[in-house]
Coordinates of C-alpha atoms in Angstrom, one line a residue:
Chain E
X590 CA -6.7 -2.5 -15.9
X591 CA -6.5 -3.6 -12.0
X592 CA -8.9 -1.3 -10.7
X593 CA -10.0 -2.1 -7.3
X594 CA -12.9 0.3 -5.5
X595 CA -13.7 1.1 -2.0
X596 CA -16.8 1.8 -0.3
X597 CA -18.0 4.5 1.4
X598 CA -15.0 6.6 0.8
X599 CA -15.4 8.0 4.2
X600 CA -18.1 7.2 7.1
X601 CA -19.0 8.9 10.3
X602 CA -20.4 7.0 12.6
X603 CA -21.3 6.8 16.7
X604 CA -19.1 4.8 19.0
X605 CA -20.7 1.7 19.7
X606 CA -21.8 1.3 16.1
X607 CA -20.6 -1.1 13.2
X608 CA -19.6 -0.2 9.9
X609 CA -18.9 -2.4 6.8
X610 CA -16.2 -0.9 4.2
X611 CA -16.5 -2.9 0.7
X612 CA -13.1 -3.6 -1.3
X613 CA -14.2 -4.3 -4.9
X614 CA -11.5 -5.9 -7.9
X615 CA -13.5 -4.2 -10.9
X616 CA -11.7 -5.9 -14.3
X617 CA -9.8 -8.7 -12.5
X618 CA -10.2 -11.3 -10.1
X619 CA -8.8 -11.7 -7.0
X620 CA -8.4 -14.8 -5.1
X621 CA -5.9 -12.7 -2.3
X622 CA -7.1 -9.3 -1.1
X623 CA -5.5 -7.0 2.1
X624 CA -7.0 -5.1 4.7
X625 CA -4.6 -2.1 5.8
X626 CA -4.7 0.8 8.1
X627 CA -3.0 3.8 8.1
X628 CA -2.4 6.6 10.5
X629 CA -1.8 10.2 9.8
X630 CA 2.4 10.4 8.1
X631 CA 2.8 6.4 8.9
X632 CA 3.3 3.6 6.4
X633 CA 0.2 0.8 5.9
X634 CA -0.3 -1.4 8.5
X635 CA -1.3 -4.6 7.2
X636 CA -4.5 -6.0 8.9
X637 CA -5.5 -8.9 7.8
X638 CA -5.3 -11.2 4.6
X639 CA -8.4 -12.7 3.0
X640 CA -8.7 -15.6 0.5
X641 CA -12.2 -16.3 -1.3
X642 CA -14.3 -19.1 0.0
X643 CA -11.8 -19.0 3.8
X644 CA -11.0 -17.8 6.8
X645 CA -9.0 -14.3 6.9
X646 CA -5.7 -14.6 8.5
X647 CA -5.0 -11.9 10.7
X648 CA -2.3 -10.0 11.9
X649 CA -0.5 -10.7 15.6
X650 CA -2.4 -7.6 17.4
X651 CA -5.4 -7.4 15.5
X652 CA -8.5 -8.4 16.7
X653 CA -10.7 -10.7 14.5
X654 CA -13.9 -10.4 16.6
X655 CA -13.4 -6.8 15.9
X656 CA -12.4 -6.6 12.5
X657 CA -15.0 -9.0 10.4
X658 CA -13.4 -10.1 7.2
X659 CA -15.6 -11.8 4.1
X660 CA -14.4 -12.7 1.0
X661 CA -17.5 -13.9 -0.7
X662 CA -16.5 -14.0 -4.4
X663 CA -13.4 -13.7 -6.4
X664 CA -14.5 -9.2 -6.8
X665 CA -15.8 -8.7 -3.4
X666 CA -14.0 -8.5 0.5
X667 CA -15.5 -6.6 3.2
X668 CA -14.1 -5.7 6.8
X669 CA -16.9 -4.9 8.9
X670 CA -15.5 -2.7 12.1
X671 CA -17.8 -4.0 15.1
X672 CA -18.6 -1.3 18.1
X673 CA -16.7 1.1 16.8
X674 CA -14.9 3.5 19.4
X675 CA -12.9 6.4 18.9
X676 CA -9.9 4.9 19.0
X677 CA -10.5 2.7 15.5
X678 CA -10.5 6.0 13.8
X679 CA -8.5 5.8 11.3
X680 CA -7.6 5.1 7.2
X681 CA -8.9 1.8 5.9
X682 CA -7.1 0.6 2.4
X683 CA -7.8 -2.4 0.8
X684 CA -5.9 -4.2 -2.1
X685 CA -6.4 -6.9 -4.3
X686 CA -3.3 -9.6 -5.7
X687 CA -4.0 -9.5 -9.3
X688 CA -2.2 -12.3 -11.8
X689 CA -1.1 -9.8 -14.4
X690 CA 2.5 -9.7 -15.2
X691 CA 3.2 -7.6 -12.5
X692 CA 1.6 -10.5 -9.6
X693 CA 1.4 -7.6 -7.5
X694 CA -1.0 -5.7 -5.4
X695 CA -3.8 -2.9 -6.3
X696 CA -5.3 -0.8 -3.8
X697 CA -8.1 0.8 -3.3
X698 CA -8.9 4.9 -2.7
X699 CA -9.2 4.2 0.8
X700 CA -12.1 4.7 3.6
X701 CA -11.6 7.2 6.3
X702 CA -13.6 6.3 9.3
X703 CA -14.3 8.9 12.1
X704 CA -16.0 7.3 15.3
X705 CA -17.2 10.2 17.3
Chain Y
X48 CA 16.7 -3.2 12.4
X49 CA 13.7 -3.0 10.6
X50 CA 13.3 -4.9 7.5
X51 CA 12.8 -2.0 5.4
X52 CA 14.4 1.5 6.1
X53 CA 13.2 5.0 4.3
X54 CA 14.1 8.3 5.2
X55 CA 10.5 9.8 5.7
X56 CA 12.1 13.3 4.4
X57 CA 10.4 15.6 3.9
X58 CA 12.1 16.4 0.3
X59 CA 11.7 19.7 -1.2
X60 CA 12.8 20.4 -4.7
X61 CA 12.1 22.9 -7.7
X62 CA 10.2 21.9 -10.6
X63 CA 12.7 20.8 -13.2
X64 CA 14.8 18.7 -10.8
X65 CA 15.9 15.2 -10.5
X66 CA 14.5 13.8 -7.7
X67 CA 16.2 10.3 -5.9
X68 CA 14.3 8.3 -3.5
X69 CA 16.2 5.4 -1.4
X70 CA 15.3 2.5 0.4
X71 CA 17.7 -0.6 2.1
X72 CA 17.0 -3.5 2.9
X73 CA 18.0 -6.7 5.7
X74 CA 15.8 -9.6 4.3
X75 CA 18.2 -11.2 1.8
X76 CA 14.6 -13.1 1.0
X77 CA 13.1 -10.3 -0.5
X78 CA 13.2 -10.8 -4.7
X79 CA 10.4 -8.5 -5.9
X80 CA 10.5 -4.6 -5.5
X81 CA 7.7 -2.3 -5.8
X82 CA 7.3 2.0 -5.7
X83 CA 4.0 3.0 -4.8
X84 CA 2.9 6.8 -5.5
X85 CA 0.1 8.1 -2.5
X86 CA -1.3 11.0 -2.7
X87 CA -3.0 12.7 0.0
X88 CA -5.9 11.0 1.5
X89 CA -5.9 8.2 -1.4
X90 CA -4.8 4.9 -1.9
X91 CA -1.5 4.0 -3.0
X92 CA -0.5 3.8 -7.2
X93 CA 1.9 1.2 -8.4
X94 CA 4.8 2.9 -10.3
X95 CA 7.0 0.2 -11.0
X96 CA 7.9 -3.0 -10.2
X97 CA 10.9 -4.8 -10.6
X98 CA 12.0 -8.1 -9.3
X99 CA 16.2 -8.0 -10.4
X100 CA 19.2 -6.1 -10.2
X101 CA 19.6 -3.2 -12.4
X102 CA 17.6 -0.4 -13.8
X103 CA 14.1 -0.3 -15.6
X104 CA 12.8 2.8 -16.9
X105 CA 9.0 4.1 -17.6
X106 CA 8.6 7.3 -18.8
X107 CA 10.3 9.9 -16.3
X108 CA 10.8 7.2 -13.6
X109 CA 13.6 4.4 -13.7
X110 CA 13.7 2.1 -11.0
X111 CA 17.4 0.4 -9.6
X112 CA 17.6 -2.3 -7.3
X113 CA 21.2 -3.2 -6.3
X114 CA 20.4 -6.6 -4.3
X115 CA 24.2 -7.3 -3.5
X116 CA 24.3 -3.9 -1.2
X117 CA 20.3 -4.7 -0.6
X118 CA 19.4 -1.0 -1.6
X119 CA 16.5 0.0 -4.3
X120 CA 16.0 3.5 -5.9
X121 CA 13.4 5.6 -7.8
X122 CA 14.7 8.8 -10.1
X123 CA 12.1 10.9 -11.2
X124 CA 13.0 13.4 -14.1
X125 CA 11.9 16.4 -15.1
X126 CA 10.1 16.3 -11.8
X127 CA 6.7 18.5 -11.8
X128 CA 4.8 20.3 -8.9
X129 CA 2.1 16.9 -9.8
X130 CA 4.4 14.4 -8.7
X131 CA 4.2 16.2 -5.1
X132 CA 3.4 12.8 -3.1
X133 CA 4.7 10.4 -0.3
X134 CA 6.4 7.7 -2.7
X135 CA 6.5 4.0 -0.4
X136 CA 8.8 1.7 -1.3
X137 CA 7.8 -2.1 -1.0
X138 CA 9.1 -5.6 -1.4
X139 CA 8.4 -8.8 -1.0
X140 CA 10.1 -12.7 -1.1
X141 CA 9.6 -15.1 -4.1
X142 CA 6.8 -17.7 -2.7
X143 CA 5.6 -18.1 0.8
X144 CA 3.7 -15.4 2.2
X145 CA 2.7 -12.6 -0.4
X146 CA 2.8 -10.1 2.3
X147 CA 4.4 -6.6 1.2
X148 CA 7.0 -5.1 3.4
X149 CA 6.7 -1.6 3.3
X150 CA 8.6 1.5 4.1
X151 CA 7.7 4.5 6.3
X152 CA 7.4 6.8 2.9
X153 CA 8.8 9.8 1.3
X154 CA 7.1 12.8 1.2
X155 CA 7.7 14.8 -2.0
X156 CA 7.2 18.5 -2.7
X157 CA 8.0 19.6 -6.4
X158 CA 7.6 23.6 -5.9
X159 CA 6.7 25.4 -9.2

């Protein structure tokens, strides 16, 4: 149980592009899921936190015109990357806050963008 | 200080060891305690989780939290070349935000 998906499980895309990552809760549902990032040998850096039916709350640094969040339904958040650049090349994790008896959080495989 | 300290190692040991992971604390807040396994290029695993003082044990892996000297431990047992991973440590208060705090990461090598 508390499986949550990514997808693509990497991307390649041209600066100036956007791309849209899907985080998926397949056997639960989650009302709270997390946008991370990672660098190559550094720890998660936590995005941005998403709640079905709201607003995301980001955070201090990152750029919410940049990084669209949705949380349409209780299985589903996206983080769409808008005009993409080099520099937002990176390792995209999501997670999902599942109500088991751990009330802790799933990830996701990951996304590896590369903006060329 | 940081919130959450974790010496990034890296740790290299032979198969058949005992392998302990550390991670300290500052946030007196923090009530819930977490060890995640990533492996390369994937997402983090949950190992354990734990939210009080003492040990709790799954398998080859027990878990300690000591929250008077703010300090949390993984053992791994019998360690194997497949438990070769960065292990993160992660916590979190009770209520309020649900944000995890996480550590820099250990990477593991268990050499055959």
């Amino acid at each position: 149980g508390a499986v949550v998906s990514q997808h693509p499980s990497w991307v390649i895309c041209k600066s100036g592009t956007s791309v849209k990552i899907e985080c998926r809760s397949l056997d639960f549902q989650a009302t709270t899921m997390f946008w991370y990032r990672q660098f190559p040998k550094q720890s998660l850096m936590l995005m941005a936190t998403s709640n079905e039916g709201s607003k995301a709350t980001y955070e201090q640094g990152v750029e919410k015109d940049k990084f669209l969040i949705n949380h349409a339904s209780l299985t589903l958040s996206t983080l769409t990357v808008t005009s993409a650049h080099p520099e937002d090349s990176s390792f995209y994790i999501c997670s999902a806050r599942a109500f088991t008896s751990t009330d802790t959080q799933y990830f996701g495989p990951g996304t590896r963008l590369t903006v060329l | 200080q940081k919130e959450v300290e974790q010496d990034p190692g890296p740790l290299s040991v032979p198969e058949g060891a005992i392998v302990s992971l550390n991670c300290t604390y500052s946030n007196s807040a923090f009530q819930y305690f977490m060890w995640y396994r990533q492996y390369s290029r994937k997402g983090p695993e949950l190992l354990m989780y734990t939210y009080s003082s003492g040990n709790k044990e799954d398998g080859r892996f027990t878990a300690q939290v000591d929250k008077s000297s703010k300090y949390i431990s993984l053992f791994i047992r019998d360690s194997q070349p497949s438990d070769s991973a960065t292990y993160l440590c992660a916590m979190r208060s009770q209520g309020g935000s649900e944000k995890l705090v996480f550590g820099k990461g250990t990477k593991l090598t268990v050499n055959p």
